[in-house]
PDB file of C-alpha atoms in Angstrom:
ATOM      1  CA  UNK E   1     107.015  92.827 133.973  1.00 78.00           C
ATOM      2  CA  UNK E   2     106.667  96.299 132.829  1.00 84.00           C
ATOM      3  CA  UNK E   3     109.271  96.199 130.235  1.00 88.00           C
ATOM      4  CA  UNK E   4     107.690  93.346 128.624  1.00 92.00           C
ATOM      5  CA  UNK E   5     104.285  95.039 128.788  1.00 94.00           C
ATOM      6  CA  UNK E   6     105.809  98.330 127.583  1.00 93.00           C
ATOM      7  CA  UNK E   7     106.757  96.590 124.217  1.00 94.00           C
ATOM      8  CA  UNK E   8     103.142  96.451 123.149  1.00 97.00           C
ATOM      9  CA  UNK E   9     100.668  98.966 121.615  1.00 98.00           C
ATOM     10  CA  UNK E  10      97.519  96.730 122.158  1.00 98.00           C
ATOM     11  CA  UNK E  11      96.286  94.209 124.424  1.00 99.00           C
ATOM     12  CA  UNK E  12      93.807  91.251 124.135  1.00 99.00           C
ATOM     13  CA  UNK E  13      90.914  91.897 126.401  1.00 99.00           C
ATOM     14  CA  UNK E  14      88.683  89.221 127.901  1.00 99.00           C
ATOM     15  CA  UNK E  15      85.141  90.029 128.808  1.00 98.00           C
ATOM     16  CA  UNK E  16      81.935  88.345 129.661  1.00 97.00           C
ATOM     17  CA  UNK E  17      78.848  88.808 127.430  1.00 96.00           C
ATOM     18  CA  UNK E  18      75.228  89.280 128.602  1.00 96.00           C
ATOM     19  CA  UNK E  19      74.683  85.372 128.192  1.00 97.00           C
ATOM     20  CA  UNK E  20      77.883  84.812 130.511  1.00 96.00           C
ATOM     21  CA  UNK E  21      80.074  83.696 127.465  1.00 97.00           C
ATOM     22  CA  UNK E  22      83.716  84.624 127.297  1.00 98.00           C
ATOM     23  CA  UNK E  23      84.503  87.266 124.673  1.00 98.00           C
ATOM     24  CA  UNK E  24      87.881  88.167 123.420  1.00 98.00           C
ATOM     25  CA  UNK E  25      88.790  91.343 121.489  1.00 98.00           C
ATOM     26  CA  UNK E  26      91.784  93.793 121.695  1.00 98.00           C
ATOM     27  CA  UNK E  27      92.322  97.565 122.115  1.00 98.00           C
ATOM     28  CA  UNK E  28      95.345  99.896 121.970  1.00 98.00           C
ATOM     29  CA  UNK E  29      96.140 100.659 125.512  1.00 99.00           C
ATOM     30  CA  UNK E  30      98.235 102.920 127.717  1.00 98.00           C
ATOM     31  CA  UNK E  31      99.652 102.362 131.141  1.00 96.00           C
ATOM     32  CA  UNK E  32      99.401 105.403 133.529  1.00 92.00           C
ATOM     33  CA  UNK E  33      99.759 105.636 137.462  1.00 87.00           C
ATOM     34  CA  UNK E  34      99.657 101.818 137.867  1.00 89.00           C
ATOM     35  CA  UNK E  35      96.711 101.352 135.741  1.00 96.00           C
ATOM     36  CA  UNK E  36      95.699 100.366 132.212  1.00 98.00           C
ATOM     37  CA  UNK E  37      93.521 102.482 129.979  1.00 99.00           C
ATOM     38  CA  UNK E  38      91.620 101.619 126.805  1.00 99.00           C
ATOM     39  CA  UNK E  39      89.679 104.217 124.590  1.00 99.00           C
ATOM     40  CA  UNK E  40      87.022 102.234 122.710  1.00 98.00           C
ATOM     41  CA  UNK E  41      83.618 102.836 121.084  1.00 98.00           C
ATOM     42  CA  UNK E  42      80.368 102.055 122.408  1.00 96.00           C
ATOM     43  CA  UNK E  43      79.674 100.061 119.172  1.00 97.00           C
ATOM     44  CA  UNK E  44      82.314  97.493 120.103  1.00 97.00           C
ATOM     45  CA  UNK E  45      80.881  94.318 122.046  1.00 97.00           C
ATOM     46  CA  UNK E  46      83.739  94.429 124.526  1.00 97.00           C
ATOM     47  CA  UNK E  47      82.534  98.124 125.383  1.00 98.00           C
ATOM     48  CA  UNK E  48      79.094  96.874 125.954  1.00 97.00           C
ATOM     49  CA  UNK E  49      80.417  94.032 128.106  1.00 98.00           C
ATOM     50  CA  UNK E  50      82.603  96.302 130.240  1.00 98.00           C
ATOM     51  CA  UNK E  51      79.893  98.696 131.025  1.00 97.00           C
ATOM     52  CA  UNK E  52      77.653  95.871 132.144  1.00 97.00           C
ATOM     53  CA  UNK E  53      80.325  93.648 134.099  1.00 96.00           C
ATOM     54  CA  UNK E  54      83.001  95.886 135.348  1.00 96.00           C
ATOM     55  CA  UNK E  55      85.644  93.022 135.442  1.00 97.00           C
ATOM     56  CA  UNK E  56      88.075  91.827 132.508  1.00 98.00           C
ATOM     57  CA  UNK E  57      91.287  90.199 131.875  1.00 98.00           C
ATOM     58  CA  UNK E  58      94.235  91.708 129.900  1.00 98.00           C
ATOM     59  CA  UNK E  59      96.471  89.266 127.971  1.00 98.00           C
ATOM     60  CA  UNK E  60      99.968  90.250 126.573  1.00 98.00           C
ATOM     61  CA  UNK E  61     101.618  87.595 124.707  1.00 98.00           C
ATOM     62  CA  UNK E  62     104.863  87.301 122.898  1.00 97.00           C
ATOM     63  CA  UNK E  63     104.557  87.156 119.069  1.00 96.00           C
ATOM     64  CA  UNK E  64     105.052  83.878 117.522  1.00 96.00           C
ATOM     65  CA  UNK E  65     107.572  84.649 114.979  1.00 96.00           C
ATOM     66  CA  UNK E  66     110.428  85.486 117.630  1.00 94.00           C
ATOM     67  CA  UNK E  67     109.449  83.025 120.192  1.00 94.00           C
ATOM     68  CA  UNK E  68     112.028  80.550 121.046  1.00 93.00           C
ATOM     69  CA  UNK E  69     109.396  77.895 121.634  1.00 94.00           C
ATOM     70  CA  UNK E  70     105.712  77.995 120.670  1.00 95.00           C
ATOM     71  CA  UNK E  71     104.887  76.067 123.764  1.00 94.00           C
ATOM     72  CA  UNK E  72     106.569  78.566 125.972  1.00 93.00           C
ATOM     73  CA  UNK E  73     105.666  81.866 124.644  1.00 96.00           C
ATOM     74  CA  UNK E  74     106.264  84.614 127.191  1.00 96.00           C
ATOM     75  CA  UNK E  75     102.882  85.914 128.293  1.00 97.00           C
ATOM     76  CA  UNK E  76     101.030  87.846 131.172  1.00 96.00           C
ATOM     77  CA  UNK E  77      97.387  87.567 132.107  1.00 97.00           C
ATOM     78  CA  UNK E  78      95.837  90.020 134.365  1.00 96.00           C
ATOM     79  CA  UNK E  79      92.805  90.179 136.151  1.00 96.00           C
ATOM     80  CA  UNK E  80      91.240  93.555 136.545  1.00 97.00           C
ATOM     81  CA  UNK E  81      88.533  95.705 137.876  1.00 97.00           C
ATOM     82  CA  UNK E  82      87.133  98.207 135.384  1.00 98.00           C
ATOM     83  CA  UNK E  83      85.881 101.801 135.736  1.00 98.00           C
ATOM     84  CA  UNK E  84      84.234 104.032 133.238  1.00 98.00           C
ATOM     85  CA  UNK E  85      86.211 107.338 133.374  1.00 98.00           C
ATOM     86  CA  UNK E  86      83.934 110.295 132.492  1.00 98.00           C
ATOM     87  CA  UNK E  87      85.246 113.109 130.042  1.00 97.00           C
ATOM     88  CA  UNK E  88      85.210 115.732 132.813  1.00 98.00           C
ATOM     89  CA  UNK E  89      87.269 113.574 135.426  1.00 98.00           C
ATOM     90  CA  UNK E  90      90.553 114.716 136.616  1.00 97.00           C
ATOM     91  CA  UNK E  91      92.077 111.559 135.256  1.00 96.00           C
ATOM     92  CA  UNK E  92      90.796 112.064 131.700  1.00 98.00           C
ATOM     93  CA  UNK E  93      93.092 114.670 130.191  1.00 98.00           C
ATOM     94  CA  UNK E  94      96.438 113.254 131.322  1.00 98.00           C
ATOM     95  CA  UNK E  95      95.620 109.813 130.171  1.00 98.00           C
ATOM     96  CA  UNK E  96      94.377 111.218 126.935  1.00 98.00           C
ATOM     97  CA  UNK E  97      97.697 112.983 126.464  1.00 98.00           C
ATOM     98  CA  UNK E  98      99.483 109.721 126.995  1.00 98.00           C
ATOM     99  CA  UNK E  99      97.202 108.074 124.151  1.00 98.00           C
ATOM    100  CA  UNK E 100      98.328 111.208 121.906  1.00 98.00           C
ATOM    101  CA  UNK E 101     102.109 110.780 122.818  1.00 98.00           C
ATOM    102  CA  UNK E 102     101.692 106.935 122.113  1.00 98.00           C
ATOM    103  CA  UNK E 103      99.425 106.909 119.000  1.00 98.00           C
ATOM    104  CA  UNK E 104      99.696 110.470 117.597  1.00 97.00           C
ATOM    105  CA  UNK E 105      97.927 113.547 118.217  1.00 97.00           C
ATOM    106  CA  UNK E 106      95.880 113.432 114.821  1.00 97.00           C
ATOM    107  CA  UNK E 107      94.426 109.912 115.537  1.00 97.00           C
ATOM    108  CA  UNK E 108      93.411 110.600 119.233  1.00 98.00           C
ATOM    109  CA  UNK E 109      92.043 114.077 118.361  1.00 97.00           C
ATOM    110  CA  UNK E 110      89.752 112.430 115.822  1.00 98.00           C
ATOM    111  CA  UNK E 111      88.631 109.677 118.177  1.00 98.00           C
ATOM    112  CA  UNK E 112      88.003 112.127 120.994  1.00 97.00           C
ATOM    113  CA  UNK E 113      85.564 114.069 118.743  1.00 97.00           C
ATOM    114  CA  UNK E 114      83.421 110.844 118.528  1.00 96.00           C
ATOM    115  CA  UNK E 115      81.002 110.968 121.459  1.00 95.00           C
ATOM    116  CA  UNK E 116      80.641 107.177 121.594  1.00 97.00           C
ATOM    117  CA  UNK E 117      84.286 106.790 122.517  1.00 98.00           C
ATOM    118  CA  UNK E 118      84.907 105.974 126.064  1.00 98.00           C
ATOM    119  CA  UNK E 119      87.881 105.811 128.300  1.00 99.00           C
ATOM    120  CA  UNK E 120      87.931 102.739 130.644  1.00 99.00           C
ATOM    121  CA  UNK E 121      90.467 102.377 133.574  1.00 99.00           C
ATOM    122  CA  UNK E 122      91.434  98.773 134.358  1.00 98.00           C
ATOM    123  CA  UNK E 123      93.105  98.166 137.936  1.00 96.00           C
ATOM    124  CA  UNK E 124      95.306  95.023 138.322  1.00 95.00           C
ATOM    125  CA  UNK E 125      93.710  92.803 141.041  1.00 94.00           C
ATOM    126  CA  UNK E 126      95.999  89.684 140.244  1.00 93.00           C
ATOM    127  CA  UNK E 127      97.058  87.656 137.489  1.00 95.00           C
ATOM    128  CA  UNK E 128      99.908  85.269 136.173  1.00 95.00           C
ATOM    129  CA  UNK E 129     103.108  85.845 134.225  1.00 95.00           C
ATOM    130  CA  UNK E 130     105.069  83.121 132.145  1.00 94.00           C
ATOM    131  CA  UNK E 131     108.459  83.771 130.827  1.00 93.00           C
ATOM    132  CA  UNK E 132     109.334  80.263 129.668  1.00 89.00           C
ATOM    133  CA  UNK E 133     109.337  76.554 130.972  1.00 88.00           C
ATOM    134  CA  UNK E 134     109.783  76.673 134.790  1.00 86.00           C
ATOM    135  CA  UNK E 135     109.444  80.582 134.771  1.00 89.00           C
ATOM    136  CA  UNK E 136     105.827  81.020 136.064  1.00 91.00           C
ATOM    137  CA  UNK E 137     104.871  83.551 138.564  1.00 93.00           C
ATOM    138  CA  UNK E 138     101.782  85.308 140.326  1.00 92.00           C
ATOM    139  CA  UNK E 139     101.227  88.874 139.950  1.00 91.00           C
ATOM    140  CA  UNK E 140     100.678  90.639 143.080  1.00 84.00           C
ATOM    141  CA  UNK E 141     101.681  93.506 145.385  1.00 76.00           C
ATOM    142  CA  UNK E 142      99.934  96.665 146.180  1.00 73.00           C
ATOM    143  CA  UNK E 143      99.926  98.045 142.665  1.00 73.00           C
ATOM    144  CA  UNK E 144      99.622  94.772 140.954  1.00 76.00           C
ATOM    145  CA  UNK E 145     103.347  94.959 139.554  1.00 76.00           C
ATOM    146  CA  UNK E 146     105.274  92.380 141.533  1.00 84.00           C
ATOM    147  CA  UNK E 147     106.206  89.012 140.321  1.00 88.00           C
ATOM    148  CA  UNK E 148     105.685  86.375 143.199  1.00 88.00           C
ATOM    149  CA  UNK E 149     106.687  82.739 143.323  1.00 83.00           C
ATOM    150  CA  UNK E 150     103.844  80.579 142.435  1.00 81.00           C
ATOM    151  CA  UNK E 151     102.734  78.385 145.430  1.00 72.00           C
ATOM    152  CA  UNK E 152     101.393  74.802 144.989  1.00 66.00           C
ATOM    153  CA  UNK E 153     101.792  72.422 142.149  1.00 60.00           C
ATOM    154  CA  UNK E 154     104.566  69.968 141.507  1.00 59.00           C
ATOM    155  CA  UNK E 155     105.811  71.351 138.011  1.00 60.00           C
ATOM    156  CA  UNK E 156     106.332  69.463 134.924  1.00 59.00           C
ATOM    157  CA  UNK E 157     106.830  65.767 135.217  1.00 60.00           C
TER     158      UNK E 157
END
């Protein structure tokens, strides 16, 4: 699962707005210590949603162009608990160093100077992974990084 996720620079984020409607957006991310992190502006709708409702989904999906079959694109959907990480928290500096390594020191330094940018930590509590027809799994395990056989259902007919 992690090699697939590691091929991405950004992730689709599902949140819920103040009226209870789903809202999808995206953000660059890093994976650090069995958790995902995004660094986004308060101006962004998904930032407001995450501050109000500390649950979200992350969605990683294979690009259409290289996909062998448009109906069976590889994908992972993760349900997560969300926490806002304060700039003086122990976690903040090591995670931001990962952002700098992945996206460049110049860009991350610029964003860190903007007081409206916040670091969110997303901890996997479950999910699903599909790698083709008949290759569907539950995401589980203590750190949310194990692929487990799906239970129930009778498959394609």
